Short mmCIF file of N, CA and C in Angstrom, two decimals:
data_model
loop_
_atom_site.label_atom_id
_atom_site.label_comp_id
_atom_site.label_asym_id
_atom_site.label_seq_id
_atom_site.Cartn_x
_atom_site.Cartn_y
_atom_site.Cartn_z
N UNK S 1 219.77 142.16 94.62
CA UNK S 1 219.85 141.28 95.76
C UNK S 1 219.48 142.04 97.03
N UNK S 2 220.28 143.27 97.03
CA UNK S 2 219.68 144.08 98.40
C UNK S 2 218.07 144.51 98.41
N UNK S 3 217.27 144.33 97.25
CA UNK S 3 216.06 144.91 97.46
C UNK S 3 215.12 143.81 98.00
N UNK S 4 215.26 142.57 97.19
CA UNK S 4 215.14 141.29 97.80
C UNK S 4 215.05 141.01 99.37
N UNK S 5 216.42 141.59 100.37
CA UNK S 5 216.85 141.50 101.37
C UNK S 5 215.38 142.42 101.91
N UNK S 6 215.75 143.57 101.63
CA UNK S 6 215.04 145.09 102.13
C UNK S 6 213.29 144.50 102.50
N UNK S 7 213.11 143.86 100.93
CA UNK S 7 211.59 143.49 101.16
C UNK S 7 211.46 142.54 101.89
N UNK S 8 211.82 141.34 101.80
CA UNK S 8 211.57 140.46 102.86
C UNK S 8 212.18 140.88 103.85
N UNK S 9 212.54 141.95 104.80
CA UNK S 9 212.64 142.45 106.02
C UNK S 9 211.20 142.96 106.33
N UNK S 10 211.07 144.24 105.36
CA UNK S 10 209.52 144.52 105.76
C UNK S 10 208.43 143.85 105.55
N UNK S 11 208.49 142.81 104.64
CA UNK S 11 207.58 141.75 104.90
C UNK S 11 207.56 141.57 106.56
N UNK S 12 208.00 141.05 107.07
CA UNK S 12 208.66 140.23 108.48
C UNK S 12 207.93 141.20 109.40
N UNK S 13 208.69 142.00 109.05
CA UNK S 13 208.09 143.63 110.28
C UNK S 13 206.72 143.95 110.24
N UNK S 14 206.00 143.82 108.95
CA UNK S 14 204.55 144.04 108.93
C UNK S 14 203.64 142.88 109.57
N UNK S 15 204.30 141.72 109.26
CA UNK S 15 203.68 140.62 109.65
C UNK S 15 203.40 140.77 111.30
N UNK S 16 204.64 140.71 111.85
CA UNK S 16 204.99 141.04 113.64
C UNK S 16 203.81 142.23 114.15
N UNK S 17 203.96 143.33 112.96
CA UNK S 17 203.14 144.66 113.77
C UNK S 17 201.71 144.63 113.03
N UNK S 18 201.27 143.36 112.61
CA UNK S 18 199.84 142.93 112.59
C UNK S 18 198.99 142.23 113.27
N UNK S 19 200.23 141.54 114.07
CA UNK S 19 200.12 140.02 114.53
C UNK S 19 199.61 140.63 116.05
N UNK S 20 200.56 141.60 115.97
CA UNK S 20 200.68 142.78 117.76
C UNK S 20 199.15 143.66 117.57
N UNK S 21 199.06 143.54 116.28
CA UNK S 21 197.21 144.41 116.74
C UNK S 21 196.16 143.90 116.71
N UNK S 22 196.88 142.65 116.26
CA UNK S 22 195.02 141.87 115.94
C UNK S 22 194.92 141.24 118.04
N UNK S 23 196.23 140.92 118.47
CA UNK S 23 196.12 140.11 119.98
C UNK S 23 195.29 140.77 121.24
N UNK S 24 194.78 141.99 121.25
CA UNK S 24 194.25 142.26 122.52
C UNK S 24 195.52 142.46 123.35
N UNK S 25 194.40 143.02 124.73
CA UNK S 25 195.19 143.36 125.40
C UNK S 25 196.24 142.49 126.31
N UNK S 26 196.73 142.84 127.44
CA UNK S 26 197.74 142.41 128.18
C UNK S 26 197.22 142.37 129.31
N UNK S 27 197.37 141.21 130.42
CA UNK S 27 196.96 141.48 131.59
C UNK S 27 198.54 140.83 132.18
N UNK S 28 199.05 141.46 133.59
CA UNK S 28 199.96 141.09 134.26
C UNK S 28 199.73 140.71 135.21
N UNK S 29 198.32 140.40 136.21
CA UNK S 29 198.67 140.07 137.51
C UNK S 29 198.81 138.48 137.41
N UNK S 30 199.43 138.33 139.05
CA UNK S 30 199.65 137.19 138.87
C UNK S 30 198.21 135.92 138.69
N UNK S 31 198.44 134.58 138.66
CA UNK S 31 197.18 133.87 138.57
C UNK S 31 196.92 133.47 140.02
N UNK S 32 197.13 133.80 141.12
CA UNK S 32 196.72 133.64 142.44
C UNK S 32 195.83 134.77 142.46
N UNK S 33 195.86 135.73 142.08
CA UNK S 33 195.05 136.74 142.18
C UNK S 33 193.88 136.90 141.38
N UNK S 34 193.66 135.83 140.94
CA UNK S 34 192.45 136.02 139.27
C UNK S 34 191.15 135.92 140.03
N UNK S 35 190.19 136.03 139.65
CA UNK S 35 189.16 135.84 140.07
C UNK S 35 188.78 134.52 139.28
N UNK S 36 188.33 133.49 140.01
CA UNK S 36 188.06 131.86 139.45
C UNK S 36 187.10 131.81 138.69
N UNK S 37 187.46 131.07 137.09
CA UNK S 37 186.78 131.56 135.72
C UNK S 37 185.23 131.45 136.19
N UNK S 38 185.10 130.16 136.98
CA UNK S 38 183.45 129.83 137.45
C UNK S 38 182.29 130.91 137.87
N UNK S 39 183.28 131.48 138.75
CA UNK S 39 182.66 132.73 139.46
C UNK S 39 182.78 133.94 138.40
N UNK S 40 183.81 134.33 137.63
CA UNK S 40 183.87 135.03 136.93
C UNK S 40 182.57 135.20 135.84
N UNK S 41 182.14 133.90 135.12
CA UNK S 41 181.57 133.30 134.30
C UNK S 41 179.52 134.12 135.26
N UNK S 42 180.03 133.54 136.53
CA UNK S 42 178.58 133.64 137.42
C UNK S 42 178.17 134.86 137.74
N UNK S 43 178.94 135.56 137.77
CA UNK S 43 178.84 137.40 137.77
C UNK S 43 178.56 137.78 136.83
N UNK S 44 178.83 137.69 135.22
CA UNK S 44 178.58 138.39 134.25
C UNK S 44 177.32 137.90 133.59
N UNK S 45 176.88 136.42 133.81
CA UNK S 45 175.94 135.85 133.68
C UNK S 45 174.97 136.26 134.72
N UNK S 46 174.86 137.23 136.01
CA UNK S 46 174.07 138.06 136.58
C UNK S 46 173.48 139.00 136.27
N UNK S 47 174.90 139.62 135.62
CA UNK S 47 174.53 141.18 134.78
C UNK S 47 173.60 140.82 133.42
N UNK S 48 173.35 139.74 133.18
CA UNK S 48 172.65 139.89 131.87
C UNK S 48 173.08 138.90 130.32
N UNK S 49 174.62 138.94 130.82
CA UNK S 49 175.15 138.30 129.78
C UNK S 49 175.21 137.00 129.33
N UNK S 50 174.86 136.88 127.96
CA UNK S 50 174.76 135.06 127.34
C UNK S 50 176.27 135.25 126.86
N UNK S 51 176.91 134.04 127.57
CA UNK S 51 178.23 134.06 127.13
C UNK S 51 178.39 132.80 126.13
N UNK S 52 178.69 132.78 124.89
CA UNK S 52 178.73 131.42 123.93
C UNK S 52 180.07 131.12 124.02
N UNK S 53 181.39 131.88 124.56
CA UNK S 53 183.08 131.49 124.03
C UNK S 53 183.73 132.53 125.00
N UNK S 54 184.32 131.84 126.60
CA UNK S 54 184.92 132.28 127.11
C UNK S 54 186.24 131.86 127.23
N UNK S 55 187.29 132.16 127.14
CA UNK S 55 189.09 131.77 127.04
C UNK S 55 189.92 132.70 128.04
N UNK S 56 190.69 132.11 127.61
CA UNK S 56 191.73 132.70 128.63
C UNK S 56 192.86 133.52 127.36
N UNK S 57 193.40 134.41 126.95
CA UNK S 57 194.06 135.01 125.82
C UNK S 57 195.55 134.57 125.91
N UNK S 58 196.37 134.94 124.96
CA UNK S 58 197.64 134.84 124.65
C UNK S 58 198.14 136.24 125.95
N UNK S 59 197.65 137.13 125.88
CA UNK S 59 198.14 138.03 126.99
C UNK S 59 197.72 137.99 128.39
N UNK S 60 196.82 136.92 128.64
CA UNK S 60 196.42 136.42 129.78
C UNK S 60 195.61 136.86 130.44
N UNK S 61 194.19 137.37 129.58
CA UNK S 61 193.28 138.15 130.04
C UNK S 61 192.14 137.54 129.75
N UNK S 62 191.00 137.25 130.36
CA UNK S 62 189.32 136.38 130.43
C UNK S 62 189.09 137.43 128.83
N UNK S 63 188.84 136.38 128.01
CA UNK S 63 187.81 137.14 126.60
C UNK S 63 186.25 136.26 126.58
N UNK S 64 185.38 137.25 126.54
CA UNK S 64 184.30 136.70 126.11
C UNK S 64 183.49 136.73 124.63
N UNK S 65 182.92 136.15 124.21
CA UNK S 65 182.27 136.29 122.79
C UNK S 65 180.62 135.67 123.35
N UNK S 66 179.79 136.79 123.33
CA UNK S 66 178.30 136.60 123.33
C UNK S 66 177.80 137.61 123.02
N UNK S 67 176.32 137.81 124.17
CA UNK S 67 175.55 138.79 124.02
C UNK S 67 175.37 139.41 125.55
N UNK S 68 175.13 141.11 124.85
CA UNK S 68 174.87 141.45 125.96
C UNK S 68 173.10 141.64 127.22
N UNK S 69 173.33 142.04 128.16
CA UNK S 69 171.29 142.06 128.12
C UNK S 69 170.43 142.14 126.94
N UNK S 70 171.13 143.43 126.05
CA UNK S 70 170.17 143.67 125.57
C UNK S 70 170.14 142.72 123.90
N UNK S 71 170.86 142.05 124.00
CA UNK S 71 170.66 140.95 122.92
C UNK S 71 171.85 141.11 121.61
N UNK S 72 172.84 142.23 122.04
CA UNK S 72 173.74 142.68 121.21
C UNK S 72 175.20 141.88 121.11
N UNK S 73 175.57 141.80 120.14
CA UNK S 73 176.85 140.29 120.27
C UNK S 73 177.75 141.28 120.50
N UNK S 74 178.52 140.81 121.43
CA UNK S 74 179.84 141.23 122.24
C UNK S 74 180.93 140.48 122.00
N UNK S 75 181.95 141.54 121.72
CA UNK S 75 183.47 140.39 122.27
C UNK S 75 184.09 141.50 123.33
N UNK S 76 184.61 140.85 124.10
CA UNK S 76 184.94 141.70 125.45
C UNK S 76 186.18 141.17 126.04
N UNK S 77 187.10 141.84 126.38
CA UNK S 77 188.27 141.36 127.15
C UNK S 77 188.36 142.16 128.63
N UNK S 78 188.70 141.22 129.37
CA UNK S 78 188.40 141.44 131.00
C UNK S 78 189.85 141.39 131.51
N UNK S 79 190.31 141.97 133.11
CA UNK S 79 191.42 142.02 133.44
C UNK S 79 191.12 140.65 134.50
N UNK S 80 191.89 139.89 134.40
CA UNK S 80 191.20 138.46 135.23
C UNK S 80 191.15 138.76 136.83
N UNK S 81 191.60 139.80 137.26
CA UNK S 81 192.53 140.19 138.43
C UNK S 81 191.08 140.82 139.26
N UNK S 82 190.82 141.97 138.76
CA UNK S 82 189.56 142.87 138.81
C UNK S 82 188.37 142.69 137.98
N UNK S 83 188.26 141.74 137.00
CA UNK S 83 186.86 141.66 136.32
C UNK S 83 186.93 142.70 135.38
N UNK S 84 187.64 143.93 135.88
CA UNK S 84 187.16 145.20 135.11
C UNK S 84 187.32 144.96 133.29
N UNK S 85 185.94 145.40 132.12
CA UNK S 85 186.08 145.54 130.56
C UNK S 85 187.74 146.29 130.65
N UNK S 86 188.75 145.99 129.55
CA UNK S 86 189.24 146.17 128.92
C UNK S 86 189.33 147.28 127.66
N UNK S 87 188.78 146.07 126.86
CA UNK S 87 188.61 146.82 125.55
C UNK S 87 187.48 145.47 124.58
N UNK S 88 186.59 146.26 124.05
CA UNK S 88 185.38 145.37 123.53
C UNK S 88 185.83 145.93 122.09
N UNK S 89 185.35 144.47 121.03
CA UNK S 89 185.30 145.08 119.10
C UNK S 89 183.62 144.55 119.17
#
């Protein structure tokens, strides 16, 4: 019965600390401070970028899914605050 218990604990725990790596990052500022998705969208679409799937994340940070200038598919997470990349897969 206790092994039962034991495993479906670490079941639970693996699930949680999979769930925590697949989400991206975290952004904290507030949303008065974001830069407005439109404009956001109009800047990166300057630099070059075809954006096909822009969102807003569970940690509250601009993700994009396209391409970059040079024709390379991107996923990219942005700090909504500063624009500044994150972390790209």
């Amino acid at each position: 019965m206790k092994s039962i218990a034991r495993l479906t604990a670490l079941s639970a725990l693996l699930v949680a600390v999979s769930g925590a790596a697949i989400a991206g990052p975290a952004c904290n500022a507030p949303k008065d401070k974001w830069v407005p998705e439109a404009q956001f969208k109009k800047d990166l679409e300057t630099q070059g970028y075809q954006i096909k799937t822009f969102k807003v994340t569970k940690g509250n940070c601009y993700e994009i899914y396209g391409h970059d200038k040079t024709g390379k598919k991107v996923e990219i997470y942005f700090d909504p605050a500063t624009a500044a990349p994150l972390e790209s897969k």
